[in-house]
Amino acid sequence: MTAPLRDGVRSRAWADASAEVVRYALRDGDAAAAHHAAMLWLSTGRTCVELYGEVVEPLLDRLGERWAAGELSVAEEHVTSEAVLGLVQRLRAGIPDPASPRGRVVLVAGAGERHQIGMAMLAHVLTERGWAVSSPGELPWAEVGPYVGSLQFAPAVDVVGLSLHDAGRRAEIARGISRIKAEVGRVPVVLGGLAVRTSPGLPAEVGADGGAGSLEDAVRVIEGMANPLTPRECDVLGLLAEGQSNLEIAGSLGIALSTVKGHLERLGVKAGRSDRAAIVAVGLRRGWIS
C-alpha cells in the first residue's frame, strides 16, 4: 500500500476526486484505472473498509436499483460487477496471508447465491486485519457443515459468515442455518449481504447468531463473535498488557485481588498459556486487546 501523503496534500477534496474516478472507472469496466484511483484514495489515509463502504457498496446498490428498474441490461451490469471484482483482486493481491493469523473465518455464499462481490470485499478486509479466510464460494446447505469440519486445524474456525442476496424463502434459510449449526458445534453463524440490509430482522428470524447489513458491520460483528473474552476479561487483559500487577489491576477496576486472580486463570485457559507475557502476546495477535 502506498505511504500516506503529506498533511498539506491529504485533503478531503483529493479523496473525493479519487473516489469519483473510482466510480467512473468501475462503471466503464476499467478495473486497472479504478485500482490506480483507489490507491490514490488510500494514500490520503483512508482505509479499504471506507473505500468499500463509502464508494463501492453505494455504487453496487445503485447498479442493482437501475437493473431492477430496467435501466441497465444484463451485459452492462456484468461490466461493472466484473470491474469491481477485478479491483478487489488487485487490492488484495498485495496483502499476504498472515503468518500467525488471529483465527479463521469461513465465508460462504448461501445455496443458490450468485452475488459474491460483497463476500470478496469482506475476505480482503479480514485478511488485511490478520485473519485466515477460507472462502469456497456458493455451497449447498448440506455441504457447509462438512466443509467447515474439514478446516478444523490450526487455526480452528472461529466464525462462519453466510452471504445472502434474497431475503425470501425464510423457511429454507432457517432449515439451512439449523443444519449448519448442528454440524459446526459452537461456531457462530453470521448472516450478511443485501438480504440483511433490506430485512434487518432476518438473522434473528432464521436462527443466525448475528447479522450485518454492511461491510463495516460484518467486520465488527465477526471480530466481536470471534473474541471469547467477557468485557471484564478484556479490561483485565488490557491492564495486564500495560504492565500492571494484580494488585494494581484490582485497584484500577475496583475489584478484589482474588477476583483478578480468577480472571487471569480464565484468560490463561482461553489463551492456552499460563505465562502473563504469553497471554498478552496471544491477546494482541488475536485482537482481544484493542
PDB file of C-alpha atoms in Angstrom, residues 125-226:
ATOM      1  CA  VAL A 125     -10.519  -6.721   4.611  1.00  0.00           C
ATOM      2  CA  LEU A 126     -10.391  -9.618   7.080  1.00  0.00           C
ATOM      3  CA  THR A 127      -7.145 -10.893   5.545  1.00  0.00           C
ATOM      4  CA  GLU A 128      -5.691  -7.399   5.844  1.00  0.00           C
ATOM      5  CA  ARG A 129      -6.706  -7.366   9.516  1.00  0.00           C
ATOM      6  CA  GLY A 130      -4.831 -10.601  10.216  1.00  0.00           C
ATOM      7  CA  TRP A 131      -7.436 -13.335   9.754  1.00  0.00           C
ATOM      8  CA  ALA A 132      -7.040 -16.562   7.825  1.00  0.00           C
ATOM      9  CA  VAL A 133     -10.027 -16.592   5.475  1.00  0.00           C
ATOM     10  CA  SER A 134     -11.448 -19.644   3.710  1.00  0.00           C
ATOM     11  CA  SER A 135     -13.997 -18.803   1.027  1.00  0.00           C
ATOM     12  CA  PRO A 136     -15.266 -21.693  -1.127  1.00  0.00           C
ATOM     13  CA  GLY A 137     -17.958 -19.628  -2.861  1.00  0.00           C
ATOM     14  CA  GLU A 138     -21.505 -20.951  -3.100  1.00  0.00           C
ATOM     15  CA  LEU A 139     -22.250 -24.251  -1.362  1.00  0.00           C
ATOM     16  CA  PRO A 140     -25.462 -26.248  -0.881  1.00  0.00           C
ATOM     17  CA  TRP A 141     -26.713 -26.076   2.695  1.00  0.00           C
ATOM     18  CA  ALA A 142     -25.815 -29.739   3.251  1.00  0.00           C
ATOM     19  CA  GLU A 143     -22.163 -29.139   2.326  1.00  0.00           C
ATOM     20  CA  VAL A 144     -21.369 -26.130   4.523  1.00  0.00           C
ATOM     21  CA  GLY A 145     -21.008 -28.092   7.759  1.00  0.00           C
ATOM     22  CA  PRO A 146     -18.706 -30.781   6.298  1.00  0.00           C
ATOM     23  CA  TYR A 147     -16.595 -28.063   4.648  1.00  0.00           C
ATOM     24  CA  VAL A 148     -16.160 -26.228   7.971  1.00  0.00           C
ATOM     25  CA  GLY A 149     -15.371 -29.540   9.669  1.00  0.00           C
ATOM     26  CA  SER A 150     -12.599 -30.197   7.172  1.00  0.00           C
ATOM     27  CA  LEU A 151     -10.902 -26.952   8.271  1.00  0.00           C
ATOM     28  CA  GLN A 152     -10.694 -27.674  11.986  1.00  0.00           C
ATOM     29  CA  PHE A 153      -6.934 -27.447  12.120  1.00  0.00           C
ATOM     30  CA  ALA A 154      -4.769 -24.609  13.453  1.00  0.00           C
ATOM     31  CA  PRO A 155      -6.163 -22.071  13.369  1.00  0.00           C
ATOM     32  CA  ALA A 156      -9.582 -23.572  14.007  1.00  0.00           C
ATOM     33  CA  VAL A 157     -12.695 -21.918  12.593  1.00  0.00           C
ATOM     34  CA  ASP A 158     -13.955 -19.060  14.782  1.00  0.00           C
ATOM     35  CA  VAL A 159     -16.925 -17.779  12.741  1.00  0.00           C
ATOM     36  CA  VAL A 160     -18.925 -18.832   9.681  1.00  0.00           C
ATOM     37  CA  GLY A 161     -20.141 -15.913   7.579  1.00  0.00           C
ATOM     38  CA  LEU A 162     -23.077 -16.665   5.285  1.00  0.00           C
ATOM     39  CA  SER A 163     -23.876 -14.245   2.447  1.00  0.00           C
ATOM     40  CA  LEU A 164     -27.393 -13.940   1.020  1.00  0.00           C
ATOM     41  CA  HIS A 165     -28.889 -11.543  -1.508  1.00  0.00           C
ATOM     42  CA  ASP A 166     -32.538 -12.591  -1.321  1.00  0.00           C
ATOM     43  CA  ALA A 167     -34.437 -12.328   1.968  1.00  0.00           C
ATOM     44  CA  GLY A 168     -37.195 -14.607   0.670  1.00  0.00           C
ATOM     45  CA  ARG A 169     -37.504 -18.344   1.292  1.00  0.00           C
ATOM     46  CA  ARG A 170     -37.137 -17.786   5.028  1.00  0.00           C
ATOM     47  CA  ALA A 171     -38.168 -21.335   5.942  1.00  0.00           C
ATOM     48  CA  GLU A 172     -35.493 -22.766   3.652  1.00  0.00           C
ATOM     49  CA  ILE A 173     -32.847 -20.408   5.063  1.00  0.00           C
ATOM     50  CA  ALA A 174     -33.839 -21.294   8.636  1.00  0.00           C
ATOM     51  CA  ARG A 175     -33.575 -25.019   7.887  1.00  0.00           C
ATOM     52  CA  GLY A 176     -30.211 -24.478   6.231  1.00  0.00           C
ATOM     53  CA  ILE A 177     -28.787 -22.494   9.141  1.00  0.00           C
ATOM     54  CA  SER A 178     -30.161 -25.005  11.645  1.00  0.00           C
ATOM     55  CA  ARG A 179     -28.383 -27.780   9.778  1.00  0.00           C
ATOM     56  CA  ILE A 180     -25.121 -25.833   9.649  1.00  0.00           C
ATOM     57  CA  LYS A 181     -25.211 -25.064  13.375  1.00  0.00           C
ATOM     58  CA  ALA A 182     -25.938 -28.690  14.214  1.00  0.00           C
ATOM     59  CA  GLU A 183     -22.818 -29.717  12.289  1.00  0.00           C
ATOM     60  CA  VAL A 184     -20.333 -26.991  13.276  1.00  0.00           C
ATOM     61  CA  GLY A 185     -20.966 -27.154  17.007  1.00  0.00           C
ATOM     62  CA  ARG A 186     -20.404 -23.919  18.895  1.00  0.00           C
ATOM     63  CA  VAL A 187     -19.020 -21.959  15.936  1.00  0.00           C
ATOM     64  CA  PRO A 188     -21.285 -18.906  15.490  1.00  0.00           C
ATOM     65  CA  VAL A 189     -23.012 -18.248  12.163  1.00  0.00           C
ATOM     66  CA  VAL A 190     -23.294 -14.640  10.955  1.00  0.00           C
ATOM     67  CA  LEU A 191     -25.721 -13.745   8.175  1.00  0.00           C
ATOM     68  CA  GLY A 192     -24.871 -10.845   5.858  1.00  0.00           C
ATOM     69  CA  GLY A 193     -25.469  -9.331   2.453  1.00  0.00           C
ATOM     70  CA  LEU A 194     -28.301  -7.421   0.811  1.00  0.00           C
ATOM     71  CA  ALA A 195     -30.836  -9.756   2.428  1.00  0.00           C
ATOM     72  CA  VAL A 196     -29.896  -8.363   5.852  1.00  0.00           C
ATOM     73  CA  ARG A 197     -29.624  -4.777   4.633  1.00  0.00           C
ATOM     74  CA  THR A 198     -33.188  -4.894   3.343  1.00  0.00           C
ATOM     75  CA  SER A 199     -34.526  -7.066   6.188  1.00  0.00           C
ATOM     76  CA  PRO A 200     -32.569  -6.275   9.400  1.00  0.00           C
ATOM     77  CA  GLY A 201     -34.644  -8.727  11.425  1.00  0.00           C
ATOM     78  CA  LEU A 202     -33.839 -11.651   9.151  1.00  0.00           C
ATOM     79  CA  PRO A 203     -30.871 -13.089  11.143  1.00  0.00           C
ATOM     80  CA  ALA A 204     -32.940 -13.473  14.295  1.00  0.00           C
ATOM     81  CA  GLU A 205     -35.880 -14.903  12.329  1.00  0.00           C
ATOM     82  CA  VAL A 206     -33.805 -17.663  10.721  1.00  0.00           C
ATOM     83  CA  GLY A 207     -31.672 -18.563  13.737  1.00  0.00           C
ATOM     84  CA  ALA A 208     -28.342 -16.923  12.889  1.00  0.00           C
ATOM     85  CA  ASP A 209     -26.139 -15.804  15.793  1.00  0.00           C
ATOM     86  CA  GLY A 210     -25.715 -12.329  14.314  1.00  0.00           C
ATOM     87  CA  GLY A 211     -26.260 -10.233  11.233  1.00  0.00           C
ATOM     88  CA  ALA A 212     -24.571  -7.486   9.254  1.00  0.00           C
ATOM     89  CA  GLY A 213     -26.018  -5.277   6.539  1.00  0.00           C
ATOM     90  CA  SER A 214     -22.766  -3.607   5.530  1.00  0.00           C
ATOM     91  CA  LEU A 215     -19.106  -4.469   5.215  1.00  0.00           C
ATOM     92  CA  GLU A 216     -18.175  -2.379   8.256  1.00  0.00           C
ATOM     93  CA  ASP A 217     -20.879  -4.099  10.321  1.00  0.00           C
ATOM     94  CA  ALA A 218     -19.685  -7.512   9.142  1.00  0.00           C
ATOM     95  CA  VAL A 219     -16.125  -6.835  10.308  1.00  0.00           C
ATOM     96  CA  ARG A 220     -17.344  -5.576  13.678  1.00  0.00           C
ATOM     97  CA  VAL A 221     -19.755  -8.474  14.265  1.00  0.00           C
ATOM     98  CA  ILE A 222     -17.364 -11.194  13.113  1.00  0.00           C
ATOM     99  CA  GLU A 223     -14.454  -9.911  15.188  1.00  0.00           C
ATOM    100  CA  GLY A 224     -16.746  -9.461  18.184  1.00  0.00           C
ATOM    101  CA  MET A 225     -18.016 -13.028  17.973  1.00  0.00           C
ATOM    102  CA  ALA A 226     -14.516 -14.406  17.498  1.00  0.00           C
TER     103      ALA A 226
END
